[in-house]
Amino acid sequence: MRHATSIRVGPIGFRIGSDFAAPIAALRALYADYPKSTIAHFSVRLPASAPWRWLIRPAVAIEGDYMLPDAAPLPLAQGLLAAEMAMNLQVALGHRRHLLLHASCVERDGRALLMTGESGSGKSTLAALLGTRGWRFMGDEFVLIAPESGDAYAFPRAISLKNQAINVAERACPTERFGPRLIATPKGDIRHMVPPADAIARMDEPARPALLLFPTFGEQRDVRPVGAAEAFVRLTQASTNYTALGERGFRTLTDLVERVPARAIDYPDSDSAIALVETLWRDL
Amino acid sequence: MTAASLLARVLAEPDRAAGLDPTAWNALIAAARAEQLIGSLALRVDLAAVPPTVADVLHDARDAAIEQRRTALWEAEMTRRVLAPLGVPLVLLKGTAFVAAGLSAGQGRHIGDLDLLAPRGVLPAVEQALLEAGWAWAKPDAYDDDYYRRWMHELPPLIHRERDRMIDVHHTILPPTARPIPDADALIAGAVPLGNGLSVLAPADMVIHAALHLFADGDLAGGLRNLWDIDHLLRECADDDADFWLKLHARAAEHQASAYVARAARLSARLFGTPIPSAWNRPRMSDQLFARRLLARDDWGRETRPATRLAFYVRSHWIRMPPLLLARHLLIKARRRAADARAR
Amino acid sequence: MSATRLRAPPADAFLICELGGLFALFHRPSGMTHLLASPAPELLELLGERALTRHELLAALNARYEVTDAADDLLDARLDELIAVGLVHAV
């Protein structure tokens, strides 16, 4: 392809190519501090969605080693989002070295806090905020559990902030680097934040899972213990490759839920969520 | 050289993998994934002798193939449990047959839908039994349904609601409108029982099916994998039976498939170095064109050579349907697209 | 009750992990995971040892596990679920 770059995020290397210069330049800027991968685990392609779309209302298709048949192209101005979606898709459908949990993750003292929930639960924002308050940010989309050790591995790609979370993060982390604001994408407004320097410098350091949270953005502050069976079922649903891993997936996940306490939390705003996390962490 | 040519070479001679640079590896992995041959590549290459990232990718591909094999065999077993009470012949086809019969062609192979062959007369009973046991139509569309029943060689595809797996039940191995007319009764009569109520095609019929599927039914998209199947089937069958090539020759004639099988053998020898008898190796001018089509894949995993691909696309419709039928089919498809566009 | 004999695969076809009173079960032939409540694991254990009719199975369940409140229709419902997912099959 005419324009290409490579990025390594944690244990996964990507090669990203496009017919257009702009998405590749934007990726290079956003991922300037990340290592490169000479051989990629996955190839991502962002071609013009149709030959004439090169010139008229240019749009990028979301393609790669793994593709969804009905993935709609995005306007060229949203190329960063197209790249993010395509990279996530490769990991979700292709990666098998680890059990993948659709979760955000932060680390302190070698121990990992995993947060998983629906889109809009705030797990991404919480991880981003904790990452600037004494925790190491390990990822806002996937956490990778090694089948042999049960350790959590980081996937600290650029943090994808949506809608109100953009303002929250801009206010709370004014010194961090942000990408361009992408207006009115299919997922609303999006702005990427470069994770703190230690998140990138220490991306290859695993951590021991110590607490599993299922956050929900709600009216009242609330904490509820989650049993191992419920955590197991929720995590099979939060995993994109549990089935694909077969027996290894079962052993890894049952081991995780037997070993790691789980809580469901409701929180009205991010400050009380952070206070709640600190309390739960102290009481472990 | 296209990335697909590189893929064919490394599959045929895996020692070549040791000399590849990172650019070549990126191209090889993308092409192998796009052609659904990454699992086969992973089994051919010595993982201790490749860069660590490549070893990661190929280990994952091996694991994926193991899980696909498990899923395919389970789907066959669940289907067997539903259809066994009918007491009718049930012949597994393609990937599931290869793994069920323990053939080398099944090792590392991508397996999608379950393909099953049964006598034409029992299809309504098979359909009914499947619908009662949790399968449903994959596409609720009257025209496609009618099209399948009248012109195709299979029931409209069914999907299991819980397991989310598709099944294609065929009564022969090519559409009835296609030029060659294989002898479906002979395919079923000659099938080899697996001992559990299911069977697989006899070795020569397996090769003939693979050759017809590749060259008489479709536009050769993803055809490199079918040719890789053919390479393995030819090698293994010839090892097991000294008279295999004679039997294949005679059987291909019975199924009106001689030219297709001969082309399959020649191209397999050309791309993968399959040992074939010298009498079979009389290249045709057109082999070059078929090879170009099969190797049309670039180092990002994209299809290349649009003119060649278009030629084979037109050919694929031509060979499956007589011209008048083709016109009717394309007209109905076009009308429906127009109606869809208006509705939007 | 039907005279058809039912069978489950031998114990080594499963990985079982107890999670707070429920049982996560990995079925090796299918690669599927099931979350089971009693008496489903007990049914699988009995039918893994030998083929039994539904009637014999109920008797065996009462004898070994003292599951005295296992009503016929409840047992039938559990068995039909196990058959539907392929853990139990008619022989």
XYZ file of C-alpha atoms in Angstrom:
719
model
C 0.000 0.000 0.000
C 1.197 3.556 -0.671
C 1.468 4.638 2.949
C 2.327 2.341 5.819
C 3.527 2.291 9.403
C 4.035 -0.256 12.144
C 3.175 -0.153 15.835
C 3.684 -2.573 18.673
C 1.172 -2.410 21.533
C 2.162 -4.765 24.342
C 2.729 -8.245 22.883
C 0.977 -7.470 19.572
C 2.596 -5.945 16.489
C 0.577 -4.272 13.732
C 1.373 -3.236 10.183
C -1.039 -0.585 8.961
C -1.299 0.456 5.327
C -3.506 2.960 3.523
C -4.120 4.480 0.115
C -4.275 7.822 1.945
C -1.444 9.703 3.652
C -3.575 11.324 6.374
C -4.563 8.308 8.523
C -0.990 7.011 8.536
C 0.395 10.439 9.484
C -2.179 10.700 12.287
C -1.225 7.250 13.590
C 2.479 8.122 13.467
C 1.825 11.221 15.572
C -0.430 9.466 18.089
C 1.858 6.439 18.428
C 5.195 8.299 18.163
C 6.457 6.904 21.500
C 5.544 3.273 20.793
C 8.009 0.647 19.577
C 7.829 -0.600 15.986
C 7.419 -4.199 14.930
C 9.482 -5.308 11.945
C 7.314 -8.395 11.520
C 3.676 -7.797 12.380
C 1.267 -10.183 14.032
C -1.526 -8.545 12.046
C -1.924 -6.459 8.910
C -4.512 -3.675 8.857
C -5.626 -2.084 5.585
C -7.342 1.282 5.219
C -7.926 1.537 1.478
C -10.227 3.909 -0.377
C -13.682 2.366 -0.008
C -14.184 2.468 -3.795
C -11.908 3.681 -6.620
C -13.755 6.981 -7.077
C -13.791 7.505 -3.302
C -10.165 8.466 -3.714
C -11.269 11.894 -4.941
C -14.932 12.468 -4.193
C -16.003 12.385 -0.539
C -13.001 10.197 0.317
C -13.803 7.302 2.636
C -11.687 4.545 4.147
C -12.703 0.898 4.309
C -11.895 -1.148 7.411
C -9.933 -4.182 6.261
C -7.140 -6.485 7.321
C -6.247 -10.101 7.937
C -9.614 -10.414 9.665
C -12.656 -8.565 8.373
C -16.336 -8.165 9.062
C -18.393 -8.501 5.892
C -20.646 -5.551 6.748
C -18.111 -3.070 8.174
C -19.193 0.353 6.905
C -16.464 2.686 5.580
C -15.721 5.909 7.464
C -15.037 9.413 6.137
C -11.336 10.105 5.649
C -11.388 12.604 8.524
C -12.230 9.691 10.859
C -9.271 7.610 9.676
C -7.913 7.272 13.233
C -11.164 5.659 14.324
C -11.046 3.333 11.303
C -7.508 2.317 12.316
C -8.570 1.769 15.922
C -11.561 -0.362 14.881
C -9.492 -2.410 12.443
C -6.719 -3.010 15.007
C -9.259 -4.069 17.644
C -10.882 -6.411 15.155
C -7.590 -8.177 14.379
C -6.970 -8.723 18.086
C -10.541 -9.801 18.840
C -10.732 -12.317 16.014
C -7.139 -13.395 15.555
C -5.217 -13.291 18.829
C -4.973 -16.621 20.670
C -1.809 -16.450 22.787
C -3.795 -14.951 25.649
C -7.343 -15.062 26.923
C -8.714 -11.701 25.827
C -11.025 -9.872 28.168
C -12.870 -6.816 26.938
C -11.818 -4.806 29.970
C -9.746 -1.870 31.116
C -6.827 -2.469 33.443
C -4.500 -0.568 35.796
C -1.619 -1.777 37.967
C -0.077 -0.919 41.304
C 2.668 -2.811 43.173
C 2.658 -5.571 40.551
C -1.050 -6.254 41.052
C -3.737 -5.592 38.473
C -7.236 -4.138 38.776
C -9.510 -5.302 35.942
C -12.689 -3.398 35.079
C -15.209 -4.786 32.636
C -18.635 -3.608 31.608
C -20.813 -2.502 28.763
C -19.843 0.390 26.550
C -20.723 3.519 28.529
C -19.943 1.941 31.912
C -17.024 4.323 32.202
C -14.334 1.658 32.451
C -12.223 3.446 29.848
C -12.423 6.840 31.559
C -11.780 5.324 34.986
C -8.640 3.564 33.747
C -7.457 6.769 32.076
C -7.967 8.786 35.281
C -6.392 6.156 37.545
C -3.449 6.070 35.124
C -2.608 9.667 36.097
C -3.216 9.105 39.848
C -0.577 6.663 41.012
C -1.564 3.653 38.942
C 0.031 2.329 35.773
C -2.428 2.330 32.871
C -2.438 -1.114 31.172
C -5.284 -0.741 28.699
C -8.799 0.561 28.106
C -10.046 -2.049 25.619
C -8.427 -5.448 26.150
C -6.565 -7.081 28.985
C -4.620 -10.192 28.038
C -4.489 -13.111 30.476
C -1.610 -15.549 29.930
C -2.896 -19.143 30.036
C 0.263 -20.551 31.648
C 0.698 -18.077 34.516
C -2.673 -16.340 34.830
C -0.820 -12.996 34.680
C -2.397 -9.939 33.048
C -0.534 -8.404 30.104
C -1.034 -4.823 28.999
C -2.496 -3.616 25.718
C -2.068 0.144 26.250
C -3.205 1.479 22.885
C -4.209 5.154 22.657
C -7.175 5.699 24.978
C -10.388 6.165 23.040
C -12.482 8.805 24.810
C -16.088 9.274 23.766
C -18.482 12.222 24.136
C -18.591 13.586 27.735
C -15.523 11.538 28.686
C -13.460 13.800 26.413
C -14.112 16.855 28.586
C -13.647 14.879 31.807
C -10.237 13.663 30.662
C -9.153 17.014 29.201
C -9.875 18.686 32.547
C -8.401 15.927 34.692
C -5.264 15.268 32.632
C -4.312 18.633 31.069
C -0.671 17.666 30.629
C -1.323 14.535 28.567
C -1.173 14.483 24.767
C -4.404 14.204 22.777
C -5.170 13.405 19.150
C -7.550 15.410 16.953
C -11.210 15.563 17.978
C -13.256 13.392 15.599
C -16.728 14.888 15.314
C -19.966 12.920 14.801
C -18.514 9.493 14.167
C -20.833 6.456 14.297
C -19.769 6.226 17.973
C -20.310 9.921 18.703
C -17.432 12.369 19.195
C -14.097 10.700 19.806
C -10.716 11.955 20.947
C -7.683 9.789 21.580
C -5.378 10.367 24.544
C -1.804 9.112 24.542
C -1.333 7.008 27.686
C 1.111 8.321 30.327
C 4.800 7.675 29.597
C 5.166 4.866 32.152
C 2.269 2.971 30.531
C 4.230 2.806 27.281
C 7.693 2.346 28.826
C 6.483 -0.589 30.968
C 4.031 -2.134 28.495
C 5.813 -5.495 28.541
C 5.574 -5.897 32.342
C 2.768 -8.231 33.395
C 0.823 -7.897 36.654
C -0.977 -10.336 38.926
C -4.784 -9.915 38.732
C -5.959 -8.917 42.248
C -9.433 -7.393 41.856
C -12.174 -7.611 39.286
C -14.746 -4.800 39.062
C -17.963 -4.581 37.083
C -18.659 -0.825 37.104
C -22.005 0.741 36.202
C -22.618 4.437 35.911
C -25.640 4.995 38.180
C -27.477 7.208 40.660
C -26.329 5.736 43.941
C -22.962 4.622 45.121
C -23.230 0.862 45.671
C -20.973 -2.161 46.074
C -22.123 -5.750 45.649
C -19.993 -8.908 45.830
C -20.099 -11.031 42.668
C -19.862 -14.808 43.038
C -17.405 -16.909 41.090
C -20.120 -18.455 38.863
C -21.568 -15.057 37.933
C -18.108 -13.614 37.308
C -17.315 -16.630 35.129
C -20.422 -16.181 32.983
C -19.944 -12.411 32.677
C -16.313 -12.868 31.670
C -17.100 -15.528 29.049
C -19.388 -12.884 27.544
C -16.708 -10.205 27.909
C -14.116 -12.358 26.175
C -13.784 -12.248 22.408
C -11.748 -15.444 22.177
C -12.864 -17.617 25.094
C -14.496 -20.175 22.789
C -11.633 -20.099 20.312
C -9.166 -21.018 23.059
C -11.016 -24.241 23.886
C -9.690 -26.056 26.938
C -7.001 -23.431 27.599
C -9.680 -20.763 27.801
C -11.680 -22.778 30.333
C -8.662 -23.449 32.559
C -7.493 -19.834 32.420
C -10.887 -18.333 33.179
C -11.943 -20.742 35.949
C -8.543 -20.192 37.566
C -9.015 -16.411 37.356
C -12.485 -16.311 38.930
C -11.494 -18.741 41.699
C -8.445 -16.669 42.594
C -9.593 -13.069 42.160
C -12.382 -11.399 44.178
C -15.091 -9.669 42.120
C -17.373 -6.728 42.933
C -20.080 -4.882 41.040
C -19.972 -1.141 41.709
C -22.394 1.676 40.920
C -21.051 5.226 40.943
C -22.542 8.667 40.261
C -19.350 10.446 39.110
C -15.713 9.704 38.448
C -14.400 11.211 41.729
C -16.552 8.896 43.834
C -15.599 5.972 41.579
C -11.908 6.650 42.193
C -12.476 6.933 45.951
C -14.430 3.675 45.868
C -11.689 1.887 43.951
C -9.066 3.078 46.462
C -11.201 1.844 49.383
C -11.837 -1.568 47.832
C -8.158 -1.897 46.940
C -7.043 -1.048 50.491
C -9.455 -3.599 51.951
C -8.227 -6.488 49.805
C 6.332 -12.787 -7.837
C 3.045 -12.359 -5.977
C 2.746 -13.078 -2.262
C 0.549 -16.044 -3.214
C 3.390 -17.457 -5.365
C 5.687 -17.130 -2.361
C 3.063 -18.909 -0.265
C 2.810 -21.779 -2.762
C 6.600 -22.139 -2.821
C 6.997 -22.185 0.948
C 4.126 -24.673 1.305
C 5.785 -26.932 -1.269
C 9.312 -26.456 0.111
C 9.046 -25.366 3.768
C 12.849 -25.173 4.166
C 12.671 -21.948 2.153
C 11.126 -20.302 5.229
C 14.553 -20.103 6.874
C 15.781 -17.529 4.355
C 12.891 -15.073 4.457
C 13.354 -11.435 5.496
C 10.748 -9.477 7.525
C 9.140 -7.987 4.395
C 8.660 -11.449 2.938
C 7.257 -12.763 6.217
C 4.684 -9.965 6.381
C 3.625 -10.735 2.817
C 3.566 -14.481 3.408
C 1.450 -14.238 6.564
C -1.057 -11.831 4.968
C -1.412 -14.019 1.867
C -1.688 -17.229 3.893
C -4.445 -15.737 6.061
C -6.314 -14.393 3.032
C -6.133 -17.771 1.268
C -7.094 -19.580 4.498
C -3.858 -21.537 4.308
C -2.231 -20.182 7.475
C -2.998 -23.400 9.395
C -1.427 -25.516 6.654
C 1.614 -23.227 6.595
C 1.904 -23.491 10.383
C 2.119 -27.277 10.186
C 4.660 -27.275 7.346
C 7.146 -24.801 8.802
C 9.602 -25.593 11.611
C 8.541 -23.149 14.335
C 11.924 -23.358 16.049
C 13.595 -21.935 12.937
C 11.469 -18.824 12.394
C 11.508 -15.350 14.043
C 9.600 -15.172 17.372
C 6.713 -13.089 15.983
C 6.213 -15.585 13.181
C 6.270 -18.414 15.710
C 3.529 -16.568 17.675
C 1.387 -16.262 14.557
C 1.891 -19.874 13.488
C 1.330 -21.289 16.986
C -1.994 -19.442 17.054
C -2.824 -20.834 13.612
C -2.104 -24.384 14.782
C -4.333 -23.903 17.804
C -7.074 -22.426 15.622
C -6.940 -25.448 13.309
C -7.240 -27.823 16.262
C -10.344 -25.995 17.492
C -11.852 -25.933 13.998
C -11.298 -29.666 13.695
C -13.009 -30.233 17.041
C -15.972 -28.041 16.080
C -16.344 -29.654 12.653
C -16.319 -33.190 14.037
C -18.809 -32.244 16.728
C -21.164 -30.689 14.191
C -20.977 -33.883 12.135
C -21.742 -35.938 15.240
C -24.729 -33.773 16.260
C -26.063 -34.009 12.710
C -25.538 -37.761 12.730
C -27.575 -38.083 15.927
C -30.478 -36.253 14.285
C -30.342 -38.021 10.926
C -29.322 -41.554 11.964
C -32.939 -42.600 12.674
C -33.780 -41.946 8.993
C -31.495 -44.840 8.019
C -30.297 -43.114 4.845
C -26.764 -42.839 3.421
C -24.977 -39.709 4.684
C -21.659 -38.801 3.095
C -19.417 -36.119 4.590
C -17.739 -33.855 2.046
C -14.711 -31.534 1.944
C -12.966 -30.418 5.142
C -15.103 -32.345 7.609
C -14.617 -35.516 5.552
C -10.849 -35.005 5.519
C -10.595 -34.725 9.294
C -13.174 -37.471 9.960
C -11.227 -39.847 7.715
C -7.892 -38.790 9.236
C -6.474 -37.624 5.895
C -3.424 -35.393 5.674
C -5.515 -32.936 3.632
C -7.406 -32.203 6.865
C -4.347 -31.232 8.889
C -4.329 -27.532 9.655
C -7.199 -26.976 7.262
C -9.730 -24.228 7.696
C -13.209 -25.794 7.979
C -16.333 -23.712 7.588
C -19.767 -25.165 6.915
C -20.700 -28.817 7.221
C -21.200 -30.283 3.731
C -23.231 -33.438 3.456
C -24.226 -35.584 0.458
C -27.437 -37.637 0.543
C -29.626 -39.266 -2.142
C -31.913 -36.755 -3.857
C -35.044 -38.661 -2.836
C -34.365 -38.354 0.902
C -33.683 -34.608 0.933
C -37.217 -33.646 2.030
C -36.984 -36.055 4.986
C -33.499 -34.766 5.879
C -34.724 -31.184 5.663
C -37.715 -31.929 7.880
C -35.595 -33.725 10.495
C -33.103 -30.852 10.646
C -35.832 -28.204 10.929
C -37.373 -30.129 13.815
C -34.026 -30.415 15.586
C -33.036 -26.756 15.855
C -31.878 -25.791 12.357
C -33.499 -22.878 10.500
C -33.211 -21.318 7.050
C -30.132 -19.137 6.872
C -31.728 -16.743 4.355
C -35.456 -16.162 4.488
C -35.839 -15.190 0.829
C -38.351 -16.814 -1.489
C -36.357 -16.320 -4.649
C -33.128 -17.692 -3.280
C -35.090 -20.611 -1.890
C -36.725 -21.360 -5.213
C -33.427 -20.834 -6.990
C -31.671 -23.362 -4.773
C -34.374 -25.955 -5.128
C -34.706 -25.666 -8.894
C -31.198 -25.035 -10.090
C -28.759 -25.895 -7.395
C -27.496 -29.191 -6.104
C -28.364 -28.594 -2.497
C -31.008 -27.524 -0.030
C -30.960 -23.825 0.815
C -28.340 -23.493 3.561
C -29.555 -24.174 7.089
C -28.088 -22.797 10.281
C -28.307 -24.295 13.743
C -29.897 -21.723 16.026
C -27.911 -22.587 19.143
C -24.572 -23.616 17.717
C -24.613 -21.023 14.913
C -23.160 -23.488 12.381
C -24.251 -23.833 8.773
C -25.023 -27.071 6.984
C -25.232 -27.584 3.213
C -27.055 -30.748 2.232
C -26.251 -31.733 -1.368
C -27.728 -34.430 -3.585
C -24.856 -34.235 -6.028
C -21.565 -32.383 -6.241
C -22.339 -29.894 -9.015
C -25.459 -27.910 -9.924
C -27.678 -29.903 -12.338
C -27.290 -27.077 -14.847
C -23.513 -27.423 -14.992
C -21.851 -28.970 -18.048
C -20.338 -32.101 -16.511
C -22.947 -34.294 -14.837
C -21.282 -36.417 -12.152
C -22.950 -39.737 -11.326
C -24.409 -38.998 -7.884
C -25.645 -42.558 -7.345
C -22.157 -43.906 -7.986
C -20.666 -41.380 -5.529
C -22.979 -42.614 -2.783
C -22.670 -46.302 -3.712
C -18.870 -46.065 -3.642
C -18.636 -44.118 -0.357
C -16.435 -45.517 2.422
C -18.222 -46.048 5.778
C -16.586 -44.513 8.859
C -18.304 -47.025 11.164
C -20.616 -44.546 12.909
C -23.343 -44.254 10.268
C -21.478 -41.573 8.318
C -19.238 -42.162 5.330
C -16.804 -40.281 3.123
C -16.303 -40.388 -0.644
C -13.997 -43.043 -2.080
C -10.461 -41.691 -2.670
C -10.829 -41.134 -6.434
C -14.234 -39.490 -5.953
C -12.757 -37.164 -3.336
C -10.176 -35.939 -5.845
C -12.843 -35.610 -8.538
C -15.092 -33.624 -6.209
C -12.233 -31.296 -5.261
C -11.319 -30.784 -8.930
C -14.906 -30.113 -10.018
C -15.459 -27.783 -7.081
C -12.350 -25.829 -8.051
C -12.658 -25.692 -11.851
C -16.334 -26.261 -12.697
C -18.123 -24.461 -9.872
C -17.086 -20.929 -9.036
C -14.647 -18.204 -9.997
C -11.581 -19.775 -8.346
C -11.581 -17.234 -5.498
C -9.742 -18.871 -2.609
C -8.890 -21.694 -4.995
C -5.311 -22.090 -3.831
C -6.565 -23.872 -0.733
C -8.628 -26.276 -2.856
C -5.560 -27.010 -4.938
C -3.576 -27.646 -1.741
C -6.274 -30.185 -0.758
C -5.842 -31.810 -4.163
C -2.054 -31.990 -3.723
C -2.470 -33.827 -0.409
C -5.205 -36.125 -1.666
C -3.177 -37.111 -4.741
C -0.029 -37.786 -2.704
C -1.799 -39.775 -0.002
C -4.060 -41.786 -2.327
C -1.150 -42.698 -4.615
C 0.900 -43.818 -1.599
C -1.940 -46.015 -0.351
C -2.855 -47.603 -3.686
C -0.412 -48.383 -6.508
C -3.293 -48.415 -9.013
C -4.727 -45.100 -7.845
C -3.922 -43.116 -10.993
C -5.552 -45.769 -13.229
C -8.643 -45.793 -11.031
C -8.759 -42.001 -10.998
C -8.536 -41.931 -14.791
C -11.420 -44.400 -15.213
C -13.562 -42.846 -12.509
C -13.102 -39.307 -13.823
C -14.443 -40.466 -17.195
C -17.542 -41.959 -15.528
C -18.252 -38.576 -13.915
C -17.561 -36.607 -17.150
C -14.758 -34.952 -15.204
C -11.602 -36.067 -17.026
C -10.537 -32.634 -18.242
C -11.092 -31.020 -14.826
C -9.220 -33.726 -12.940
C -6.348 -33.616 -15.427
C -6.093 -29.845 -15.003
C -6.169 -30.200 -11.228
C -3.296 -32.698 -11.341
C -1.239 -30.535 -13.705
C -1.708 -27.345 -11.685
C -1.008 -29.154 -8.428
C 2.242 -30.438 -9.926
C 3.040 -26.983 -11.291
C 2.418 -25.028 -8.059
C 3.135 -27.602 -5.363
C 5.418 -30.127 -7.042
C 2.917 -32.982 -6.655
C 4.360 -36.145 -8.217
C 2.037 -37.097 -11.097
C 2.506 -39.710 -13.851
C 4.166 -38.370 -17.005
C 1.085 -39.257 -19.068
C -0.873 -36.770 -16.937
C 1.689 -34.018 -17.326
C 0.939 -32.561 -20.747
C 0.592 -28.841 -20.048
C -2.062 -26.785 -21.843
C -1.638 -23.145 -22.799
C -4.544 -22.216 -20.539
C -2.837 -23.646 -17.434
C -0.833 -20.433 -17.267
C -4.048 -18.414 -17.050
C -5.445 -20.606 -14.280
C -2.177 -20.320 -12.350
C -2.310 -16.529 -12.720
C -5.811 -16.546 -11.265
C -4.911 -18.848 -8.374
C -1.896 -16.710 -7.432
C -3.632 -13.313 -7.643
C -2.901 -12.140 -4.082
C -0.532 -9.322 -3.109
C 1.702 -8.759 -0.079
C -1.115 -7.058 1.872
C -3.426 -10.021 1.309
C -5.472 -8.187 -1.324
C -6.680 -9.745 -4.561
C -4.812 -8.438 -7.595
C -5.177 -8.880 -11.372
C -8.750 -7.562 -11.677
C -9.014 -8.415 -15.405
C -8.088 -12.042 -14.816
C -10.494 -12.238 -11.897
C -13.347 -10.717 -13.934
C -12.744 -13.229 -16.712
C -13.039 -16.094 -14.253
C -16.104 -14.546 -12.638
C -17.946 -14.437 -15.961
C -16.746 -17.954 -16.704
C -18.065 -19.194 -13.362
C -21.611 -18.119 -14.209
C -21.276 -19.463 -17.738
C -20.168 -22.921 -16.674
C -22.798 -23.341 -14.012
C -25.847 -22.350 -16.039
C -26.866 -22.536 -19.664
C -26.988 -19.017 -21.231
C -30.765 -18.560 -21.105
C -30.903 -19.508 -17.453
C -27.969 -17.243 -16.762
C -29.782 -14.280 -18.323
C -32.879 -14.996 -16.225
C -30.831 -15.326 -13.039
C -28.866 -12.124 -13.572
C -32.068 -10.279 -14.496
C -33.858 -11.310 -11.303
C -30.792 -10.437 -9.210
C -30.586 -7.024 -10.912
C -34.295 -6.300 -10.423
C -34.052 -7.191 -6.785
C -31.041 -4.947 -6.306
C -32.962 -2.112 -7.960
C -35.934 -2.731 -5.684
C -33.649 -2.772 -2.641
C -32.091 0.505 -3.723
C -35.502 2.134 -4.122
C -36.598 0.885 -0.726
C -33.591 2.520 0.940
C -41.190 -43.504 30.402
C -39.311 -44.414 27.281
C -37.294 -47.630 27.132
C -34.559 -45.879 25.140
C -31.222 -46.119 26.882
C -29.263 -42.955 27.400
C -25.538 -42.506 27.639
C -23.086 -39.730 28.493
C -19.401 -39.707 27.602
C -16.864 -41.036 30.135
C -15.611 -38.693 32.849
C -12.396 -37.867 30.959
C -14.478 -36.128 28.285
C -15.111 -33.329 30.791
C -13.269 -30.733 32.797
C -15.371 -29.726 35.790
C -14.824 -26.793 38.128
C -17.121 -26.040 41.051
C -17.904 -22.349 41.338
C -19.923 -21.434 44.419
C -22.393 -24.317 44.263
C -22.636 -24.397 40.464
C -20.497 -26.430 38.096
C -18.653 -25.032 35.101
C -18.154 -27.894 32.699
C -15.954 -28.004 29.626
C -17.002 -30.717 27.193
C -13.955 -31.812 25.233
C -15.668 -33.328 22.145
C -17.617 -30.127 21.411
C -15.334 -27.503 22.942
C -18.418 -26.054 24.625
C -18.745 -24.756 28.162
C -21.884 -25.340 30.218
C -22.859 -24.030 33.626
C -24.767 -26.780 35.411
C -26.734 -27.016 38.638
C -27.397 -30.213 40.564
C -28.643 -32.810 39.604
C -27.197 -32.397 36.082
C -23.590 -33.319 37.071
C -24.922 -36.383 38.915
C -26.913 -37.448 35.842
C -23.804 -37.135 33.700
C -21.773 -39.188 36.151
C -24.319 -42.026 36.228
C -24.818 -42.073 32.463
C -21.067 -41.920 31.948
C -20.704 -45.240 33.717
C -23.346 -47.153 31.760
C -26.407 -46.684 29.546
C -29.670 -46.433 31.470
C -33.339 -45.886 30.690
C -34.956 -42.842 32.257
C -36.608 -45.113 34.806
C -33.351 -46.795 35.780
C -31.659 -43.422 35.947
C -34.183 -42.057 38.447
C -33.719 -45.147 40.610
C -29.931 -44.845 40.456
C -30.085 -41.146 41.306
C -32.159 -41.877 44.401
C -29.914 -44.746 45.447
C -26.585 -42.984 45.110
C -27.329 -39.372 45.922
C -30.507 -39.710 47.954
C -32.178 -37.202 45.686
C -35.610 -38.159 46.897
C -37.385 -35.083 45.628
C -36.353 -35.584 41.990
C -39.729 -35.617 40.315
C -40.100 -37.463 37.021
C -40.988 -34.405 34.966
C -38.182 -32.350 36.463
C -35.714 -35.082 35.632
C -37.122 -35.298 32.109
C -36.681 -31.563 31.648
C -33.026 -31.721 32.802
C -32.357 -34.726 30.587
C -33.899 -33.067 27.531
C -31.624 -30.067 28.075
C -28.591 -32.343 28.314
C -29.651 -34.160 25.130
C -30.238 -30.890 23.264
C -26.691 -29.678 23.944
C -25.273 -33.099 23.121
C -23.981 -34.065 26.563
C -26.340 -37.055 26.657
C -27.445 -39.127 23.697
C -29.673 -42.100 22.975
C -27.936 -45.390 22.208
